[in-house]
Amino acid sequence: MCFIDLETTGLNPVLHEIIEVAIIKEHPDGNLEEYVAKMRPLYIERADETALKINRFRERDWSDASDAVSVARDLARFLDGCSVCAHNVHFDMDFLTELFHRYDMQCYIDRRYIDTMTLVHEHLLICGLSSMSLDSVRSFLGWSLSDNHTAQKDATDVRRLYH
């Protein structure tokens, strides 16, 4: 099982780009592997300013970021054969699918996704949660909001929410 979070320059996977990715791979024996990377955007001029503000994007913080094709190659290897869990999983998978398509890469990912938003809808809304956003879930459960909207923190909290 791979718990995934992406930070992007907007909401449209064809127009916008992934700028940060975090994956926590949980093996059946309980061992964990992590993959975290920042990706250098090629078309920052297409970015949605609101997305950049939410992600706290500053060019100087991405000066040593990896190029997209290298990250795509790493992701294809890391995710191959995995089941995926994310908060609003189709958002993340649409961006990953576009990334693999853009660089003509193959990656077999089990298409039976797990969406923690569904779990929130089924188990927490009845308890009085007013929104299904990950930040609302964190506040509701008393989890820290520190470093929210960073891929690593969000992937960690998606795994925590799933369990």
PDB file of C-alpha atoms in Angstrom:
ATOM      1  CA  MET A   1       0.000   0.000   0.000  1.00  0.00           C
ATOM      2  CA  CYS A   2       1.299   3.447  -0.919  1.00  0.00           C
ATOM      3  CA  PHE A   3       0.041   6.554   0.853  1.00  0.00           C
ATOM      4  CA  ILE A   4       0.491   9.520  -1.473  1.00  0.00           C
ATOM      5  CA  ASP A   5       0.296  13.273  -1.432  1.00  0.00           C
ATOM      6  CA  LEU A   6       1.191  15.729  -4.172  1.00  0.00           C
ATOM      7  CA  GLU A   7       1.522  19.476  -4.082  1.00  0.00           C
ATOM      8  CA  THR A   8       0.799  21.149  -7.410  1.00  0.00           C
ATOM      9  CA  THR A   9       0.797  24.536  -9.117  1.00  0.00           C
ATOM     10  CA  GLY A  10      -2.967  24.345  -9.658  1.00  0.00           C
ATOM     11  CA  LEU A  11      -5.939  22.036 -10.112  1.00  0.00           C
ATOM     12  CA  ASN A  12      -5.645  21.091 -13.805  1.00  0.00           C
ATOM     13  CA  PRO A  13      -3.233  18.172 -14.433  1.00  0.00           C
ATOM     14  CA  VAL A  14      -2.794  19.119 -18.102  1.00  0.00           C
ATOM     15  CA  LEU A  15      -2.019  22.773 -17.427  1.00  0.00           C
ATOM     16  CA  HIS A  16      -0.418  22.649 -13.979  1.00  0.00           C
ATOM     17  CA  GLU A  17       2.494  20.686 -12.543  1.00  0.00           C
ATOM     18  CA  ILE A  18       3.472  18.601  -9.571  1.00  0.00           C
ATOM     19  CA  ILE A  19       6.000  20.484  -7.462  1.00  0.00           C
ATOM     20  CA  GLU A  20       6.308  18.135  -4.503  1.00  0.00           C
ATOM     21  CA  VAL A  21       5.552  14.464  -3.930  1.00  0.00           C
ATOM     22  CA  ALA A  22       5.639  12.191  -0.899  1.00  0.00           C
ATOM     23  CA  ILE A  23       4.888   8.492  -0.794  1.00  0.00           C
ATOM     24  CA  ILE A  24       4.947   6.169   2.175  1.00  0.00           C
ATOM     25  CA  LYS A  25       5.040   2.551   1.043  1.00  0.00           C
ATOM     26  CA  GLU A  26       3.785   0.143   3.693  1.00  0.00           C
ATOM     27  CA  HIS A  27       4.821  -3.444   3.055  1.00  0.00           C
ATOM     28  CA  PRO A  28       2.719  -6.410   4.273  1.00  0.00           C
ATOM     29  CA  ASP A  29       5.315  -7.079   6.998  1.00  0.00           C
ATOM     30  CA  GLY A  30       4.814  -3.538   8.345  1.00  0.00           C
ATOM     31  CA  ASN A  31       8.105  -2.119   7.050  1.00  0.00           C
ATOM     32  CA  LEU A  32       7.920   1.378   5.610  1.00  0.00           C
ATOM     33  CA  GLU A  33       9.762   3.044   2.742  1.00  0.00           C
ATOM     34  CA  GLU A  34       9.478   6.742   1.932  1.00  0.00           C
ATOM     35  CA  TYR A  35      10.002   8.717  -1.220  1.00  0.00           C
ATOM     36  CA  VAL A  36       9.962  12.511  -1.000  1.00  0.00           C
ATOM     37  CA  ALA A  37      10.989  14.923  -3.740  1.00  0.00           C
ATOM     38  CA  LYS A  38      10.547  18.471  -4.892  1.00  0.00           C
ATOM     39  CA  MET A  39      10.117  18.921  -8.640  1.00  0.00           C
ATOM     40  CA  ARG A  40      11.334  21.971 -10.491  1.00  0.00           C
ATOM     41  CA  PRO A  41       8.350  23.462 -12.349  1.00  0.00           C
ATOM     42  CA  LEU A  42       8.886  24.122 -16.046  1.00  0.00           C
ATOM     43  CA  TYR A  43       5.909  26.432 -16.518  1.00  0.00           C
ATOM     44  CA  ILE A  44       5.656  28.447 -13.319  1.00  0.00           C
ATOM     45  CA  GLU A  45       3.967  31.233 -15.308  1.00  0.00           C
ATOM     46  CA  ARG A  46       0.907  28.932 -15.648  1.00  0.00           C
ATOM     47  CA  ALA A  47       0.656  28.461 -11.892  1.00  0.00           C
ATOM     48  CA  ASP A  48      -2.404  29.449  -9.928  1.00  0.00           C
ATOM     49  CA  GLU A  49      -1.326  32.033  -7.339  1.00  0.00           C
ATOM     50  CA  THR A  50      -3.686  30.569  -4.741  1.00  0.00           C
ATOM     51  CA  ALA A  51      -2.097  27.119  -5.132  1.00  0.00           C
ATOM     52  CA  LEU A  52       1.400  28.574  -4.742  1.00  0.00           C
ATOM     53  CA  LYS A  53       0.312  30.422  -1.611  1.00  0.00           C
ATOM     54  CA  ILE A  54      -1.238  27.259  -0.092  1.00  0.00           C
ATOM     55  CA  ASN A  55       1.909  25.240  -0.909  1.00  0.00           C
ATOM     56  CA  ARG A  56       4.184  28.036   0.331  1.00  0.00           C
ATOM     57  CA  PHE A  57       6.098  27.908  -2.961  1.00  0.00           C
ATOM     58  CA  ARG A  58       9.101  30.209  -3.155  1.00  0.00           C
ATOM     59  CA  GLU A  59      11.491  29.744  -6.070  1.00  0.00           C
ATOM     60  CA  ARG A  60      14.558  29.856  -3.832  1.00  0.00           C
ATOM     61  CA  ASP A  61      13.247  26.836  -1.882  1.00  0.00           C
ATOM     62  CA  TRP A  62      13.052  24.858  -5.125  1.00  0.00           C
ATOM     63  CA  SER A  63      16.529  25.811  -6.418  1.00  0.00           C
ATOM     64  CA  ASP A  64      17.853  22.294  -5.783  1.00  0.00           C
ATOM     65  CA  ALA A  65      14.646  20.514  -6.852  1.00  0.00           C
ATOM     66  CA  SER A  66      14.844  17.548  -9.208  1.00  0.00           C
ATOM     67  CA  ASP A  67      13.744  17.657 -12.826  1.00  0.00           C
ATOM     68  CA  ALA A  68      10.352  16.153 -13.625  1.00  0.00           C
ATOM     69  CA  VAL A  69      11.620  13.301 -15.809  1.00  0.00           C
ATOM     70  CA  SER A  70      13.944  12.031 -13.039  1.00  0.00           C
ATOM     71  CA  VAL A  71      11.161  12.128 -10.476  1.00  0.00           C
ATOM     72  CA  ALA A  72       8.740  10.463 -12.909  1.00  0.00           C
ATOM     73  CA  ARG A  73      11.249   7.651 -13.437  1.00  0.00           C
ATOM     74  CA  ASP A  74      11.682   7.213  -9.667  1.00  0.00           C
ATOM     75  CA  LEU A  75       7.927   7.274  -9.101  1.00  0.00           C
ATOM     76  CA  ALA A  76       7.253   4.689 -11.796  1.00  0.00           C
ATOM     77  CA  ARG A  77       9.668   2.296 -10.069  1.00  0.00           C
ATOM     78  CA  PHE A  78       8.518   3.108  -6.536  1.00  0.00           C
ATOM     79  CA  LEU A  79       4.782   2.818  -7.263  1.00  0.00           C
ATOM     80  CA  ASP A  80       4.903  -0.192  -9.570  1.00  0.00           C
ATOM     81  CA  GLY A  81       2.452  -2.833  -8.332  1.00  0.00           C
ATOM     82  CA  CYS A  82       1.135  -0.738  -5.438  1.00  0.00           C
ATOM     83  CA  SER A  83      -2.344  -0.007  -4.226  1.00  0.00           C
ATOM     84  CA  VAL A  84      -2.764   3.710  -3.630  1.00  0.00           C
ATOM     85  CA  CYS A  85      -4.390   5.607  -0.786  1.00  0.00           C
ATOM     86  CA  ALA A  86      -4.748   9.394  -0.762  1.00  0.00           C
ATOM     87  CA  HIS A  87      -7.073  12.145   0.400  1.00  0.00           C
ATOM     88  CA  ASN A  88      -9.073  12.908  -2.768  1.00  0.00           C
ATOM     89  CA  VAL A  89      -7.163  10.139  -4.526  1.00  0.00           C
ATOM     90  CA  HIS A  90      -8.365  10.941  -8.045  1.00  0.00           C
ATOM     91  CA  PHE A  91      -6.741  14.383  -7.876  1.00  0.00           C
ATOM     92  CA  ASP A  92      -3.342  12.838  -7.144  1.00  0.00           C
ATOM     93  CA  MET A  93      -3.778   9.994  -9.627  1.00  0.00           C
ATOM     94  CA  ASP A  94      -4.841  12.362 -12.424  1.00  0.00           C
ATOM     95  CA  PHE A  95      -1.605  14.320 -11.953  1.00  0.00           C
ATOM     96  CA  LEU A  96       0.516  11.151 -11.789  1.00  0.00           C
ATOM     97  CA  THR A  97      -1.164   9.711 -14.882  1.00  0.00           C
ATOM     98  CA  GLU A  98      -0.467  12.952 -16.764  1.00  0.00           C
ATOM     99  CA  LEU A  99       3.158  12.949 -15.590  1.00  0.00           C
ATOM    100  CA  PHE A 100       3.715   9.378 -16.793  1.00  0.00           C
ATOM    101  CA  HIS A 101       1.960  10.133 -20.075  1.00  0.00           C
ATOM    102  CA  ARG A 102       4.023  13.293 -20.640  1.00  0.00           C
ATOM    103  CA  TYR A 103       7.276  11.311 -20.380  1.00  0.00           C
ATOM    104  CA  ASP A 104       5.945   8.142 -22.058  1.00  0.00           C
ATOM    105  CA  MET A 105       6.478   5.984 -18.968  1.00  0.00           C
ATOM    106  CA  GLN A 106       4.632   2.870 -17.889  1.00  0.00           C
ATOM    107  CA  CYS A 107       3.667   2.195 -14.288  1.00  0.00           C
ATOM    108  CA  TYR A 108       1.270  -0.492 -13.121  1.00  0.00           C
ATOM    109  CA  ILE A 109      -0.738   0.845 -10.210  1.00  0.00           C
ATOM    110  CA  ASP A 110      -3.698  -1.100  -8.854  1.00  0.00           C
ATOM    111  CA  ARG A 111      -6.758   0.867  -9.990  1.00  0.00           C
ATOM    112  CA  ARG A 112      -8.723   0.021  -6.842  1.00  0.00           C
ATOM    113  CA  TYR A 113      -7.836   3.231  -5.042  1.00  0.00           C
ATOM    114  CA  ILE A 114      -8.598   4.002  -1.430  1.00  0.00           C
ATOM    115  CA  ASP A 115      -9.802   7.535  -0.801  1.00  0.00           C
ATOM    116  CA  THR A 116      -9.621   8.755   2.782  1.00  0.00           C
ATOM    117  CA  MET A 117     -12.278  11.347   1.910  1.00  0.00           C
ATOM    118  CA  THR A 118     -14.703   8.430   1.596  1.00  0.00           C
ATOM    119  CA  LEU A 119     -13.610   7.175   5.006  1.00  0.00           C
ATOM    120  CA  VAL A 120     -14.140  10.657   6.469  1.00  0.00           C
ATOM    121  CA  HIS A 121     -17.570  10.872   4.836  1.00  0.00           C
ATOM    122  CA  GLU A 122     -18.592   7.480   6.215  1.00  0.00           C
ATOM    123  CA  HIS A 123     -17.138   7.771   9.716  1.00  0.00           C
ATOM    124  CA  LEU A 124     -16.526  11.385  10.762  1.00  0.00           C
ATOM    125  CA  LEU A 125     -19.285  13.498   9.225  1.00  0.00           C
ATOM    126  CA  ILE A 126     -21.812  11.787  11.467  1.00  0.00           C
ATOM    127  CA  CYS A 127     -19.701  12.876  14.451  1.00  0.00           C
ATOM    128  CA  GLY A 128     -20.079  16.552  13.567  1.00  0.00           C
ATOM    129  CA  LEU A 129     -17.168  17.211  11.209  1.00  0.00           C
ATOM    130  CA  SER A 130     -18.233  20.090   8.962  1.00  0.00           C
ATOM    131  CA  SER A 131     -15.795  19.630   6.063  1.00  0.00           C
ATOM    132  CA  MET A 132     -13.912  16.706   4.561  1.00  0.00           C
ATOM    133  CA  SER A 133     -10.677  18.655   4.000  1.00  0.00           C
ATOM    134  CA  LEU A 134      -7.560  17.180   5.560  1.00  0.00           C
ATOM    135  CA  ASP A 135      -7.091  20.338   7.644  1.00  0.00           C
ATOM    136  CA  SER A 136     -10.646  19.999   9.017  1.00  0.00           C
ATOM    137  CA  VAL A 137      -9.947  16.367   9.866  1.00  0.00           C
ATOM    138  CA  ARG A 138      -6.721  17.379  11.633  1.00  0.00           C
ATOM    139  CA  SER A 139      -8.508  20.021  13.685  1.00  0.00           C
ATOM    140  CA  PHE A 140     -11.387  17.667  14.490  1.00  0.00           C
ATOM    141  CA  LEU A 141      -9.011  14.916  15.664  1.00  0.00           C
ATOM    142  CA  GLY A 142      -6.674  17.305  17.503  1.00  0.00           C
ATOM    143  CA  TRP A 143      -3.742  16.727  15.147  1.00  0.00           C
ATOM    144  CA  SER A 144      -1.144  19.396  14.456  1.00  0.00           C
ATOM    145  CA  LEU A 145      -1.610  21.724  11.502  1.00  0.00           C
ATOM    146  CA  SER A 146       2.113  22.489  11.474  1.00  0.00           C
ATOM    147  CA  ASP A 147       3.638  21.873   8.017  1.00  0.00           C
ATOM    148  CA  ASN A 148       0.213  21.235   6.484  1.00  0.00           C
ATOM    149  CA  HIS A 149       0.144  21.355   2.682  1.00  0.00           C
ATOM    150  CA  THR A 150       3.605  19.882   2.444  1.00  0.00           C
ATOM    151  CA  ALA A 151       3.590  16.542   0.699  1.00  0.00           C
ATOM    152  CA  GLN A 152       5.419  14.689   3.472  1.00  0.00           C
ATOM    153  CA  LYS A 153       3.162  15.910   6.287  1.00  0.00           C
ATOM    154  CA  ASP A 154       0.019  15.254   4.263  1.00  0.00           C
ATOM    155  CA  ALA A 155       1.088  11.736   3.201  1.00  0.00           C
ATOM    156  CA  THR A 156       1.940  10.953   6.835  1.00  0.00           C
ATOM    157  CA  ASP A 157      -1.464  12.159   7.995  1.00  0.00           C
ATOM    158  CA  VAL A 158      -3.253  10.263   5.200  1.00  0.00           C
ATOM    159  CA  ARG A 159      -1.590   7.069   6.451  1.00  0.00           C
ATOM    160  CA  ARG A 160      -2.498   7.973  10.020  1.00  0.00           C
ATOM    161  CA  LEU A 161      -6.118   8.637   9.023  1.00  0.00           C
ATOM    162  CA  TYR A 162      -6.333   5.367   7.112  1.00  0.00           C
ATOM    163  CA  HIS A 163      -5.137   3.385  10.116  1.00  0.00           C
TER     164      HIS A 163
END
